[in-house]
C-alpha cells in the first residue's frame, strides 16, 4: 500500500502508480490491469475511487475496457510530445 499525500486526490495518486507501471513495461500493451476490486485491495481505497482510476486512465487513452473481461493496456499508447508547444 502507498502512503497517500494529503494534498492530492487519492484516485490521481493511484492512477499515477498504474500509469508508471504501464510506461515502465510492468503492464505491457494488451496486458490486463488490476480490476476495481484488486485496486481496492492493493491500495485500500473505496470502490468509487477505484472506478475513478479506471475512468481517468481510459480518458487518457492508456487503457480500454472489454465488458465482462476487464481493463487492458492500450495497444496503441498515446505518444508524449518531446517538447512543449512553441519549443524546438
XYZ file of N, CA and C in Angstrom:
264
model
N 0.843 -1.175 0.000
C 0.000 0.000 0.000
C 0.892 1.245 0.000
N 0.443 2.286 -0.665
C 1.240 3.516 -0.699
C 0.772 4.459 0.402
N 1.640 5.377 0.760
C 1.259 6.414 1.702
C 0.754 7.592 0.867
N -0.501 7.947 1.088
C -1.131 8.987 0.280
C -0.757 10.379 0.764
N -0.462 11.248 -0.202
C -0.216 12.656 0.101
C -1.570 13.312 0.366
N -1.679 14.125 1.388
C -2.976 14.709 1.725
C -3.453 15.799 0.756
N -2.541 16.329 -0.047
C -2.891 17.467 -0.902
C -3.329 17.085 -2.319
N -3.407 15.773 -2.629
C -3.836 15.326 -3.964
C -4.902 14.257 -3.814
N -5.875 14.253 -4.722
C -6.899 13.204 -4.641
C -6.266 11.820 -4.735
N -6.788 10.895 -3.946
C -6.238 9.541 -3.921
C -6.324 8.861 -5.275
N -7.413 9.115 -6.011
C -7.546 8.437 -7.302
C -6.422 8.837 -8.230
N -6.001 10.107 -8.155
C -4.896 10.560 -9.013
C -3.580 9.893 -8.616
N -3.375 9.719 -7.334
C -2.144 9.090 -6.861
C -2.080 7.618 -7.278
N -3.207 6.927 -7.190
C -3.243 5.530 -7.628
C -3.082 5.467 -9.147
N -3.743 6.377 -9.867
C -3.600 6.424 -11.327
C -2.140 6.656 -11.708
N -1.432 7.484 -10.946
C -0.005 7.717 -11.211
C 0.794 6.416 -11.096
N 0.467 5.595 -10.102
C 1.170 4.324 -9.910
C 0.896 3.394 -11.095
N -0.361 3.285 -11.490
C -0.716 2.395 -12.605
C -0.109 2.921 -13.904
N -0.145 4.230 -14.108
C 0.464 4.847 -15.299
C 1.955 4.526 -15.348
N 2.633 4.626 -14.206
C 4.067 4.320 -14.145
C 4.320 2.855 -14.490
N 3.447 1.982 -14.033
C 3.601 0.558 -14.354
C 3.406 0.300 -15.846
N 2.532 1.086 -16.455
C 2.326 0.962 -17.902
C 3.557 1.463 -18.645
N 4.049 2.635 -18.273
C 5.161 3.229 -19.009
C 6.480 2.495 -18.765
N 6.636 1.859 -17.599
C 7.900 1.136 -17.365
C 7.862 -0.309 -17.862
N 6.718 -0.714 -18.430
C 6.624 -2.041 -19.017
C 6.149 -3.132 -18.072
N 5.872 -2.790 -16.818
C 5.322 -3.779 -15.891
C 4.013 -4.326 -16.447
N 3.201 -3.425 -17.013
C 1.972 -3.808 -17.705
C 2.149 -3.451 -19.176
N 2.645 -4.376 -20.002
C 2.824 -4.073 -21.423
C 1.493 -3.996 -22.161
N 1.490 -3.431 -23.374
C 0.267 -3.341 -24.161
C -0.441 -4.694 -24.272
N -1.755 -4.657 -24.099
C -2.573 -5.859 -24.180
C -2.724 -6.595 -22.862
N -1.944 -6.206 -21.847
C -1.995 -6.855 -20.547
C -3.179 -6.329 -19.740
N -3.818 -7.224 -19.013
C -4.917 -6.820 -18.150
C -4.359 -6.108 -16.927
N -4.976 -4.987 -16.571
C -4.572 -4.271 -15.362
C -5.467 -4.724 -14.212
N -5.082 -4.413 -12.981
C -5.900 -4.834 -11.847
C -7.329 -4.295 -11.935
N -8.262 -5.151 -11.558
C -9.677 -4.783 -11.551
C -9.942 -3.740 -10.467
N -11.151 -3.205 -10.489
C -11.571 -2.259 -9.463
C -11.400 -2.887 -8.079
N -11.806 -4.122 -7.944
C -11.698 -4.811 -6.653
C -10.242 -5.005 -6.260
N -9.399 -5.382 -7.207
C -7.971 -5.580 -6.905
C -7.305 -4.258 -6.496
N -7.702 -3.152 -7.143
C -7.163 -1.846 -6.751
C -7.578 -1.510 -5.325
N -8.835 -1.813 -4.987
C -9.313 -1.575 -3.624
C -8.452 -2.336 -2.622
N -8.187 -3.595 -2.922
C -7.395 -4.432 -2.018
C -5.948 -3.960 -1.919
N -5.350 -3.655 -3.074
C -3.933 -3.267 -3.076
C -3.685 -1.922 -2.417
N -4.575 -0.952 -2.670
C -4.327 0.411 -2.210
C -5.200 0.841 -1.033
N -6.148 0.002 -0.627
C -7.009 0.354 0.495
C -7.919 1.530 0.193
N -8.468 1.553 -1.015
C -9.326 2.657 -1.440
C -10.763 2.171 -1.630
N -11.681 3.106 -1.731
C -13.095 2.800 -1.902
C -13.405 2.414 -3.349
N -14.545 1.779 -3.537
C -14.992 1.369 -4.870
C -15.057 2.557 -5.822
N -15.661 3.639 -5.379
C -15.797 4.821 -6.233
C -14.430 5.365 -6.638
N -13.474 5.311 -5.739
C -12.118 5.782 -6.034
C -11.470 4.886 -7.084
N -11.620 3.576 -6.945
C -11.072 2.631 -7.926
C -11.691 2.843 -9.295
N -12.986 3.058 -9.312
C -13.677 3.291 -10.582
C -13.169 4.563 -11.243
N -12.896 5.575 -10.432
C -12.383 6.837 -10.971
C -10.984 6.651 -11.568
N -10.171 5.792 -10.963
C -8.845 5.482 -11.509
C -9.007 4.908 -12.916
N -9.879 3.927 -13.065
C -10.114 3.310 -14.373
C -10.644 4.340 -15.376
N -11.602 5.158 -14.962
C -12.147 6.182 -15.878
C -11.065 7.159 -16.323
N -10.227 7.575 -15.382
C -9.160 8.514 -15.718
C -8.162 7.938 -16.704
N -7.760 6.692 -16.483
C -6.799 6.057 -17.387
C -7.412 5.805 -18.765
N -8.721 5.493 -18.802
C -9.410 5.345 -20.094
C -9.457 6.681 -20.829
N -9.750 7.753 -20.105
C -9.815 9.088 -20.715
C -8.466 9.501 -21.302
N -7.378 9.031 -20.708
C -6.032 9.329 -21.220
C -5.662 8.448 -22.404
N -6.460 7.419 -22.660
C -6.151 6.504 -23.751
C -5.151 5.428 -23.375
N -4.868 5.282 -22.083
C -3.892 4.287 -21.645
C -4.487 2.889 -21.532
N -5.787 2.813 -21.250
C -6.440 1.515 -21.126
C -7.760 1.517 -21.887
N -8.254 0.325 -22.138
C -9.602 0.148 -22.692
C -10.253 -0.975 -21.905
N -11.575 -0.985 -21.893
C -12.308 -1.983 -21.126
C -13.149 -2.838 -22.052
N -13.062 -4.134 -21.861
C -13.895 -5.103 -22.565
C -14.950 -5.572 -21.568
N -16.234 -5.238 -21.802
C -17.272 -5.640 -20.849
C -17.220 -7.144 -20.557
N -17.256 -7.466 -19.289
C -17.218 -8.855 -18.860
C -15.831 -9.480 -18.865
N -14.847 -8.760 -19.368
C -13.482 -9.302 -19.467
C -12.493 -8.561 -18.565
N -12.610 -7.248 -18.479
C -11.699 -6.451 -17.671
C -11.129 -5.287 -18.457
N -10.143 -4.643 -17.870
C -9.480 -3.498 -18.496
C -8.059 -3.881 -18.871
N -7.629 -3.404 -20.020
C -6.347 -3.794 -20.601
C -5.568 -2.568 -21.042
N -4.241 -2.698 -21.061
C -3.379 -1.620 -21.547
C -3.592 -1.491 -23.053
N -3.789 -0.261 -23.504
C -4.000 0.001 -24.924
C -2.813 -0.466 -25.737
N -3.110 -1.019 -26.895
C -2.041 -1.491 -27.780
C -1.340 -0.322 -28.449
N -2.064 0.748 -28.686
C -1.501 1.968 -29.269
C -1.508 3.051 -28.196
N -0.473 3.048 -27.372
C -0.399 4.032 -26.300
C -0.184 5.423 -26.874
N -0.819 6.432 -26.267
C -0.605 7.798 -26.739
C 0.859 8.174 -26.606
N 1.343 8.926 -27.571
C 2.737 9.385 -27.561
C 2.807 10.714 -26.826
N 3.824 10.857 -25.981
C 4.062 12.132 -25.325
C 4.950 12.971 -26.239
N 4.582 14.231 -26.457
C 5.452 15.076 -27.279
C 6.791 15.303 -26.593
N 7.852 15.310 -27.365
C 9.183 15.511 -26.830
C 9.347 16.912 -26.256
N 8.751 17.883 -26.910
C 8.836 19.277 -26.466
C 7.435 19.845 -26.365
N 7.301 20.866 -25.534
C 6.007 21.535 -25.407
C 5.744 22.417 -26.608
N 4.560 22.992 -26.695
C 4.226 23.868 -27.817
C 5.189 25.046 -27.913
N 5.587 25.350 -29.115
C 6.438 26.505 -29.364
C 7.897 26.278 -29.074
N 8.274 25.077 -28.655
C 9.668 24.808 -28.390
C 10.266 24.002 -29.515
N 11.545 24.172 -29.737
C 12.211 23.421 -30.817
C 12.984 22.273 -30.292
